[in-house]
mmCIF file of C-alpha atoms and ligand atoms in Angstrom:
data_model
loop_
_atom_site.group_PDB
_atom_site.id
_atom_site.type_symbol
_atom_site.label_atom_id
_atom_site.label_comp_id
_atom_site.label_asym_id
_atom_site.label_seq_id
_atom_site.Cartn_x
_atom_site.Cartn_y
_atom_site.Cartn_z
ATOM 1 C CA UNK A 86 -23.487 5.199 -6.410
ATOM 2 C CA UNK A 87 -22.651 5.374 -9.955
ATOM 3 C CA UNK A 88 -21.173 2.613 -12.104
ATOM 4 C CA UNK A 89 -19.962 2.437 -15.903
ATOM 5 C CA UNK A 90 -20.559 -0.918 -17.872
ATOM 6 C CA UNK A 91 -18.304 -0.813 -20.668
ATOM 7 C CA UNK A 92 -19.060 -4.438 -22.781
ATOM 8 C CA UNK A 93 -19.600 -4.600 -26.390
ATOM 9 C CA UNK A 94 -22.204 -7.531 -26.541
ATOM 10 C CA UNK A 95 -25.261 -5.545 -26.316
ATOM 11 C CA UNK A 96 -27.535 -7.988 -24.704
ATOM 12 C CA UNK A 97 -24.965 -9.057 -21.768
ATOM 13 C CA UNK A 98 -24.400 -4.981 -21.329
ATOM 14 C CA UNK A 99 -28.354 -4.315 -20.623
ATOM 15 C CA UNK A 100 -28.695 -7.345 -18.158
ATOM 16 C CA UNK A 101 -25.464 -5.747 -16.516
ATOM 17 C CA UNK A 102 -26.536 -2.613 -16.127
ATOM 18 C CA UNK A 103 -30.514 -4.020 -15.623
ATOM 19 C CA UNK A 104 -29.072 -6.234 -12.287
ATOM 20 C CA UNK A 105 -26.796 -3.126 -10.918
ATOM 21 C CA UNK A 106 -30.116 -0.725 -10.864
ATOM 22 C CA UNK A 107 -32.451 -2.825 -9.943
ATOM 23 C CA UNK A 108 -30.606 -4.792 -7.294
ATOM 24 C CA UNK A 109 -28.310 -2.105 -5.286
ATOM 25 C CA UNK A 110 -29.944 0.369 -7.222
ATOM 26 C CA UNK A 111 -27.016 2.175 -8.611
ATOM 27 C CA UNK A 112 -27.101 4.723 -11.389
ATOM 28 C CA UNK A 113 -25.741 2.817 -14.258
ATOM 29 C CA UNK A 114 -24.248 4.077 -17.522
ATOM 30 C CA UNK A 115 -23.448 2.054 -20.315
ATOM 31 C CA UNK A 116 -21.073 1.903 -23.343
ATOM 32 C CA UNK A 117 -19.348 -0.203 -25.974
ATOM 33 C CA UNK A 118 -16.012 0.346 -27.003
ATOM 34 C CA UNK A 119 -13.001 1.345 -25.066
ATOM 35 C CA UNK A 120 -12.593 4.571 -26.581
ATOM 36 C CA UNK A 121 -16.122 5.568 -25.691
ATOM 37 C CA UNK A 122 -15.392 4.483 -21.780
ATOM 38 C CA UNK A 123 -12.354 6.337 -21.654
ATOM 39 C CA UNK A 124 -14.598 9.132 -22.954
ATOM 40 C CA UNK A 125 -17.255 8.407 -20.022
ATOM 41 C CA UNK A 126 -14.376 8.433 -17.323
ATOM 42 C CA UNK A 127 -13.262 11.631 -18.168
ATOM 43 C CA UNK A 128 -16.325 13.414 -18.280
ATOM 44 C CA UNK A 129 -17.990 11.568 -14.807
ATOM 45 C CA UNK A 130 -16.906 10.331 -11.642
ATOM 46 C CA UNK A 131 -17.773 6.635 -11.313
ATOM 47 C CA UNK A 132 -17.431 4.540 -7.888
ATOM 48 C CA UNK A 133 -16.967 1.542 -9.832
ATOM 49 C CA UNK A 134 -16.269 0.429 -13.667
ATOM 50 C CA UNK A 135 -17.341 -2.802 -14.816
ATOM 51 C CA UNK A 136 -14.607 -3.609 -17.807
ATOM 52 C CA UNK A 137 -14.832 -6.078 -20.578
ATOM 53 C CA UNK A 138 -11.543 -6.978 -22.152
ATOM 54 C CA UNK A 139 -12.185 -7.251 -25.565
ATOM 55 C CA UNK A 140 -13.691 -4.489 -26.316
ATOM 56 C CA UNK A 141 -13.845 -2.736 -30.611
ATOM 57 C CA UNK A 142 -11.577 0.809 -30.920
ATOM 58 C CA UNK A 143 -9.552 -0.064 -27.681
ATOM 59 C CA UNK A 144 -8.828 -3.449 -25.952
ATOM 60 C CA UNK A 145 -10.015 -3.273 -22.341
ATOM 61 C CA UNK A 146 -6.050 -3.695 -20.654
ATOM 62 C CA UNK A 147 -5.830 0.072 -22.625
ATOM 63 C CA UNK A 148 -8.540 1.336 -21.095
ATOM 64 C CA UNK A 149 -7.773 0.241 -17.228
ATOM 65 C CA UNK A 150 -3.878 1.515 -18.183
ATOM 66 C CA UNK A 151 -5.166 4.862 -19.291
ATOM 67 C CA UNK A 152 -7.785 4.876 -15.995
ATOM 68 C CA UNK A 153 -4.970 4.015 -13.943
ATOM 69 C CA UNK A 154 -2.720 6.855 -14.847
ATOM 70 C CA UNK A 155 -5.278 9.373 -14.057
ATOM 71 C CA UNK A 156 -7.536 7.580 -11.589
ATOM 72 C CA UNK A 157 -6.237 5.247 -8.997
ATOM 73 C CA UNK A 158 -9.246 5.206 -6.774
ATOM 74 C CA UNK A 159 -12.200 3.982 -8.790
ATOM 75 C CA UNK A 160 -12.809 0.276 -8.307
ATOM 76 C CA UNK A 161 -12.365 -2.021 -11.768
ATOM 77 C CA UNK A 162 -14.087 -4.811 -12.428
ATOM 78 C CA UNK A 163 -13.226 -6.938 -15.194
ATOM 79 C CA UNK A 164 -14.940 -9.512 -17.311
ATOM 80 C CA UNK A 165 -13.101 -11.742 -18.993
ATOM 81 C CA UNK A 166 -13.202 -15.461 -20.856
ATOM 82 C CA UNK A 167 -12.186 -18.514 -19.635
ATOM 83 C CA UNK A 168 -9.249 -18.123 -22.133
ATOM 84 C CA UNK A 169 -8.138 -14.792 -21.047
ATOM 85 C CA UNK A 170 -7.117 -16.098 -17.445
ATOM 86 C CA UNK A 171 -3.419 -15.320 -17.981
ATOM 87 C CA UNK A 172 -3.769 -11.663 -19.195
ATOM 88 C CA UNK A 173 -6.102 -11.292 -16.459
ATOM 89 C CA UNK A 174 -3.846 -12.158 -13.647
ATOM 90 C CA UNK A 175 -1.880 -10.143 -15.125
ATOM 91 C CA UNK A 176 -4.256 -7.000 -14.903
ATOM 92 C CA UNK A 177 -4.713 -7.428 -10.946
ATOM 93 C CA UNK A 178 -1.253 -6.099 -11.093
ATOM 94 C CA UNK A 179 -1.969 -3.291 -13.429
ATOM 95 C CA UNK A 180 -4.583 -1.979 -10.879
ATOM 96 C CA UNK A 181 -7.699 -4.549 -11.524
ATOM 97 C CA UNK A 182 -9.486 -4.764 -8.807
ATOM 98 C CA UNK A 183 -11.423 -7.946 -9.705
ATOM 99 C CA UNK A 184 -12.924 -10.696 -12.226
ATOM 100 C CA UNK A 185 -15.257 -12.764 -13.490
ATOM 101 C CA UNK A 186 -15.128 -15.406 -16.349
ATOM 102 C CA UNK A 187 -17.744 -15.444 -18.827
ATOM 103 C CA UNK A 188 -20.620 -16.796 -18.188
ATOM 104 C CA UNK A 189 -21.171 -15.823 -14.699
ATOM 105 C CA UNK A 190 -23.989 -15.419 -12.185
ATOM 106 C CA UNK A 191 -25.256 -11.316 -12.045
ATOM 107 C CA UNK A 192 -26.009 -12.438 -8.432
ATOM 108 C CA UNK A 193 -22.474 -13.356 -7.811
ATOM 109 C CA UNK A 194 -21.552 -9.488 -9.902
ATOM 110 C CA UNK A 195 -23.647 -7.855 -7.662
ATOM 111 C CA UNK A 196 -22.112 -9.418 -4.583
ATOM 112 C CA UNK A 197 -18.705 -8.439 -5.863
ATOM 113 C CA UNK A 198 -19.646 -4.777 -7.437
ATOM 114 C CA UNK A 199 -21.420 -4.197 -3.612
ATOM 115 C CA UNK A 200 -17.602 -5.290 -2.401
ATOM 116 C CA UNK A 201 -15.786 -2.921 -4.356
ATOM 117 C CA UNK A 202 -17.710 -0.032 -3.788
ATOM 118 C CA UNK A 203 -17.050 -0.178 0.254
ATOM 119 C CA UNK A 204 -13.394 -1.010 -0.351
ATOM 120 C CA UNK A 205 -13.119 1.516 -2.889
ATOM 121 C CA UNK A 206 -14.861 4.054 -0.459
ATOM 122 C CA UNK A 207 -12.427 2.910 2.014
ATOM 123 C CA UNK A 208 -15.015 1.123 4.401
ATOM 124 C CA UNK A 209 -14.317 -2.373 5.222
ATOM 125 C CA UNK A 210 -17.433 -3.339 7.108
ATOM 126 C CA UNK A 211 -20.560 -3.986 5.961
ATOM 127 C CA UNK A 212 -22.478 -1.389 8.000
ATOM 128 C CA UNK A 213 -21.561 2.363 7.328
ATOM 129 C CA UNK A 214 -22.041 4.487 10.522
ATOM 130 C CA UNK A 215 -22.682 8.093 11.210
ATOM 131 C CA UNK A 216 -23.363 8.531 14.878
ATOM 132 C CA UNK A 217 -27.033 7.517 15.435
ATOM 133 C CA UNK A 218 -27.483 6.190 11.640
ATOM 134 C CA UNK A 219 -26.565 3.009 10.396
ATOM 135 C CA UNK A 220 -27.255 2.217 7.483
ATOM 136 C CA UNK A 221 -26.284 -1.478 5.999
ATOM 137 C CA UNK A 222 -25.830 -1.709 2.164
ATOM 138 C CA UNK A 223 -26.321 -6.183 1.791
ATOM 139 C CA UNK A 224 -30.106 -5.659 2.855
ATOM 140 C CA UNK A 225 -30.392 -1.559 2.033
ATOM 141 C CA UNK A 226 -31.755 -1.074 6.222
ATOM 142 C CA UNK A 227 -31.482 2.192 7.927
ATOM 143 C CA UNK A 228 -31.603 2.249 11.578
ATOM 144 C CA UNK A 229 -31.529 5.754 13.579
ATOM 145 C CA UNK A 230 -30.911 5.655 17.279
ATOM 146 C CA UNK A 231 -32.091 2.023 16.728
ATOM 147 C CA UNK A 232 -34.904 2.462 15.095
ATOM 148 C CA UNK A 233 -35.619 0.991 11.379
ATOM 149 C CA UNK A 234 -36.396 3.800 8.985
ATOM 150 C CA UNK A 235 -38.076 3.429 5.950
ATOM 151 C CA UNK A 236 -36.863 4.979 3.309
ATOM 152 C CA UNK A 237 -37.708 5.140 -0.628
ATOM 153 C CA UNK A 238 -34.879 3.757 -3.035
ATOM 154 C CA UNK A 239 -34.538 7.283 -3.906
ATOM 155 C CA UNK A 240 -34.045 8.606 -0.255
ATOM 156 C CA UNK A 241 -31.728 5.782 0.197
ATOM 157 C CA UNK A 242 -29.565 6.292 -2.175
ATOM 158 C CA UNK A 243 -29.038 9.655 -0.975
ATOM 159 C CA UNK A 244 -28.486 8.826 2.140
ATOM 160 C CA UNK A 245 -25.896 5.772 1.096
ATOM 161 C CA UNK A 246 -23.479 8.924 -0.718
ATOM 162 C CA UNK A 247 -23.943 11.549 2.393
ATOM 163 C CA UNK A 248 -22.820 8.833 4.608
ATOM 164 C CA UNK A 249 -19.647 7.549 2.204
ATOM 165 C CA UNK A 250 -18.798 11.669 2.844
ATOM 166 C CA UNK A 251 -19.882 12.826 6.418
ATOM 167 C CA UNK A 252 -19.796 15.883 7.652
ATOM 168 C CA UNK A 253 -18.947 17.241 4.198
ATOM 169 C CA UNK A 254 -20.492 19.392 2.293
ATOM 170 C CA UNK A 255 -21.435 17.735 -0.707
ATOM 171 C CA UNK A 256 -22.866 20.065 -3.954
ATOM 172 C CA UNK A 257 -26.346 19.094 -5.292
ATOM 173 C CA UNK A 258 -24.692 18.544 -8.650
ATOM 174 C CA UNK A 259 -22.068 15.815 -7.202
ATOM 175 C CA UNK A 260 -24.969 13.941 -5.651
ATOM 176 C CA UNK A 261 -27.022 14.171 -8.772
ATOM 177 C CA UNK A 262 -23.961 12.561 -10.774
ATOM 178 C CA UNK A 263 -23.680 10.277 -8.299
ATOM 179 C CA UNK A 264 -27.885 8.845 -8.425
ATOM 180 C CA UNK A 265 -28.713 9.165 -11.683
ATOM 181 C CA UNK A 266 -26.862 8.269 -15.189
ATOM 182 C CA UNK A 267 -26.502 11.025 -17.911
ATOM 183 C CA UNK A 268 -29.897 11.982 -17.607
ATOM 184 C CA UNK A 269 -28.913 13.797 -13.942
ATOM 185 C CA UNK A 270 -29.917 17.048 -15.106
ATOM 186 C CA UNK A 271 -33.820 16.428 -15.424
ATOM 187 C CA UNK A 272 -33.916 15.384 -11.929
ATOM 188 C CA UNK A 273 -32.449 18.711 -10.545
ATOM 189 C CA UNK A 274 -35.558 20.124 -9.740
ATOM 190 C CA UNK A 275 -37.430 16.912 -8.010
ATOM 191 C CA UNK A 276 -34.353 16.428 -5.425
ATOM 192 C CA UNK A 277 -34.578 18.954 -3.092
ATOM 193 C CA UNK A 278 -38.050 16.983 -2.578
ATOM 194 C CA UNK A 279 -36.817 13.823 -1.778
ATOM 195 C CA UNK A 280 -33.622 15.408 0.948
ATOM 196 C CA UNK A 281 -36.044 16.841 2.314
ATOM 197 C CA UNK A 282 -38.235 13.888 2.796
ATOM 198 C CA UNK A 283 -34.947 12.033 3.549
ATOM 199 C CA UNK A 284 -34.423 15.310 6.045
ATOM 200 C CA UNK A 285 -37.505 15.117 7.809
ATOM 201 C CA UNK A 286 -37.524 10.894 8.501
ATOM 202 C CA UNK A 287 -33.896 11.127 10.154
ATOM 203 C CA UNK A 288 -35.147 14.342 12.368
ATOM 204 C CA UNK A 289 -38.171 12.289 13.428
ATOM 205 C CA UNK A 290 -35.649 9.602 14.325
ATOM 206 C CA UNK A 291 -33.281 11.312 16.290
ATOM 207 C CA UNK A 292 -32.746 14.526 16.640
ATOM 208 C CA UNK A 293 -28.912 14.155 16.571
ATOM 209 C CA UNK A 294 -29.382 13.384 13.013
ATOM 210 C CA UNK A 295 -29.163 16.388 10.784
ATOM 211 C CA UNK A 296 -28.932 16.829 7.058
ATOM 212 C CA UNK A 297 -28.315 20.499 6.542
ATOM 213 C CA UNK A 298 -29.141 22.235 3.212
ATOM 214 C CA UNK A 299 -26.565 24.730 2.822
ATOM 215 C CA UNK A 300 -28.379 27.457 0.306
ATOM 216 C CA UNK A 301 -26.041 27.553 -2.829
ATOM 217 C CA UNK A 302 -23.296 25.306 -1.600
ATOM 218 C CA UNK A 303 -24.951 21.754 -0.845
ATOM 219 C CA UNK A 304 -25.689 18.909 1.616
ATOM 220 C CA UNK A 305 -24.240 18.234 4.879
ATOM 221 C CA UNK A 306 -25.000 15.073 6.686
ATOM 222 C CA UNK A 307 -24.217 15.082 10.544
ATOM 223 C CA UNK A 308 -25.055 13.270 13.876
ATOM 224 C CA UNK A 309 -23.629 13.702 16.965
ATOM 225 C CA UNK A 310 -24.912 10.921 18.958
ATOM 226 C CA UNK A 311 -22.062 8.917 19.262
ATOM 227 C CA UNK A 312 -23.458 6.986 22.294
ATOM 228 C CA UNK A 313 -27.027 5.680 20.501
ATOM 229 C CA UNK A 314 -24.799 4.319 17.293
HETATM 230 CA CA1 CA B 900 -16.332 -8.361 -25.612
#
């Protein structure tokens, strides 16, 4: 998963983005100003932007209008002060999804980015289920056929996108966006290494579970045990 931080006070914006990698470990860029993050959101595909309101260059209501007339999907977060809390309720029905006053816990942002995503991704439970995998995001477990599979952050997080798309093809360079920040590129080479780790732990597992490599075209996560779910 990949999430923007867009907040001007530089310090607030690294613990942000510090708690959102290290805790769900989500690829995490970061930016400033409002005209930078409209710049980000154009040029990548986020599954959740965290949004301060004031914001230099462009206020942080411009930003989630502009968002909203091109993107209607991606989750918003917003992080407001105490006296914003009017204008705030008012952005819920502009297309916030969330928000938190100023100061608040990054256990409590975690808890409510982790939220997001699976509404955003259009799953309501907390356990994401591809035949004989489940795989449940609050403690980052993978069980196949019901067995616990361990997994390195790396392998997870793959795993976490192919099962948010099953049974679609999904291009090596969407899941790179989607794991790493803009740095995606230089990991090109070292992921084929870690699906096919990923490959090899869910085969051992079950054989129902299969993550096809699709020569020039992508990844394809499947499992066809229904009954073992
Ligand atoms: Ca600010």
């Amino acid at each position: 998963m990949r999430v923007l931080v867009v907040e001007d006070e530089p310090r607030l914006a690294q613990n942000i983005g510090a708690a959102l990698h290290d805790g769900p470990g989500y690829a995490v860029d970061v930016c400033h100003d409002g005209e930078e993050a409209l710049l980000y959101c154009a040029t990548a595909d986020y599954d959740l932007v965290v949004l301060d309101l004031m914001l230099p260059k462009k206020p942080g209501q411009e930003v989630l209008r502009r968002l909203r007339q091109r993107d209607g999907a991606t989750p918003v977060l917003i992080l407001t002060a105490v006296s914003e809390t009017q204008k705030t309720i008012d952005l819920l029905d502009q297309g916030a999804d969330d928000y938190m006053t100023k100061p608040f816990d990054l256990g409590d942002l975690i808890a409510r980015a982790r939220a997001l995503i699976r509404r955003g991704k259009g799953v309501r439970q907390p356990a994401l289920r591809l035949g004989a995998i489940v795989l449940i995001p609050a403690d980052q477990t993978v069980r196949v056929g019901g067995q616990p599979v361990e997994l390195s952050p790396t392998e997870y997080r793959i795993l976490e996108y192919l099962m948010h798309h099953p049974n679609a093809i999904v291009s090596k360079r969407e899941l790179l966006e989607h794991l790493y920040d803009f740095t995606w590129e230089h990991h090109s080479n070292v992921i084929e290494a870690h699906v096919s780790n990923l490959r090899r732990k869910l085969r051992s597992a079950s054989e129902s579970a299969v993550l096809e490599n699709r020569r020039g075209r992508g990844y394809r996560l499947t499992s066809s045990d229904e009954a073992s779910a």
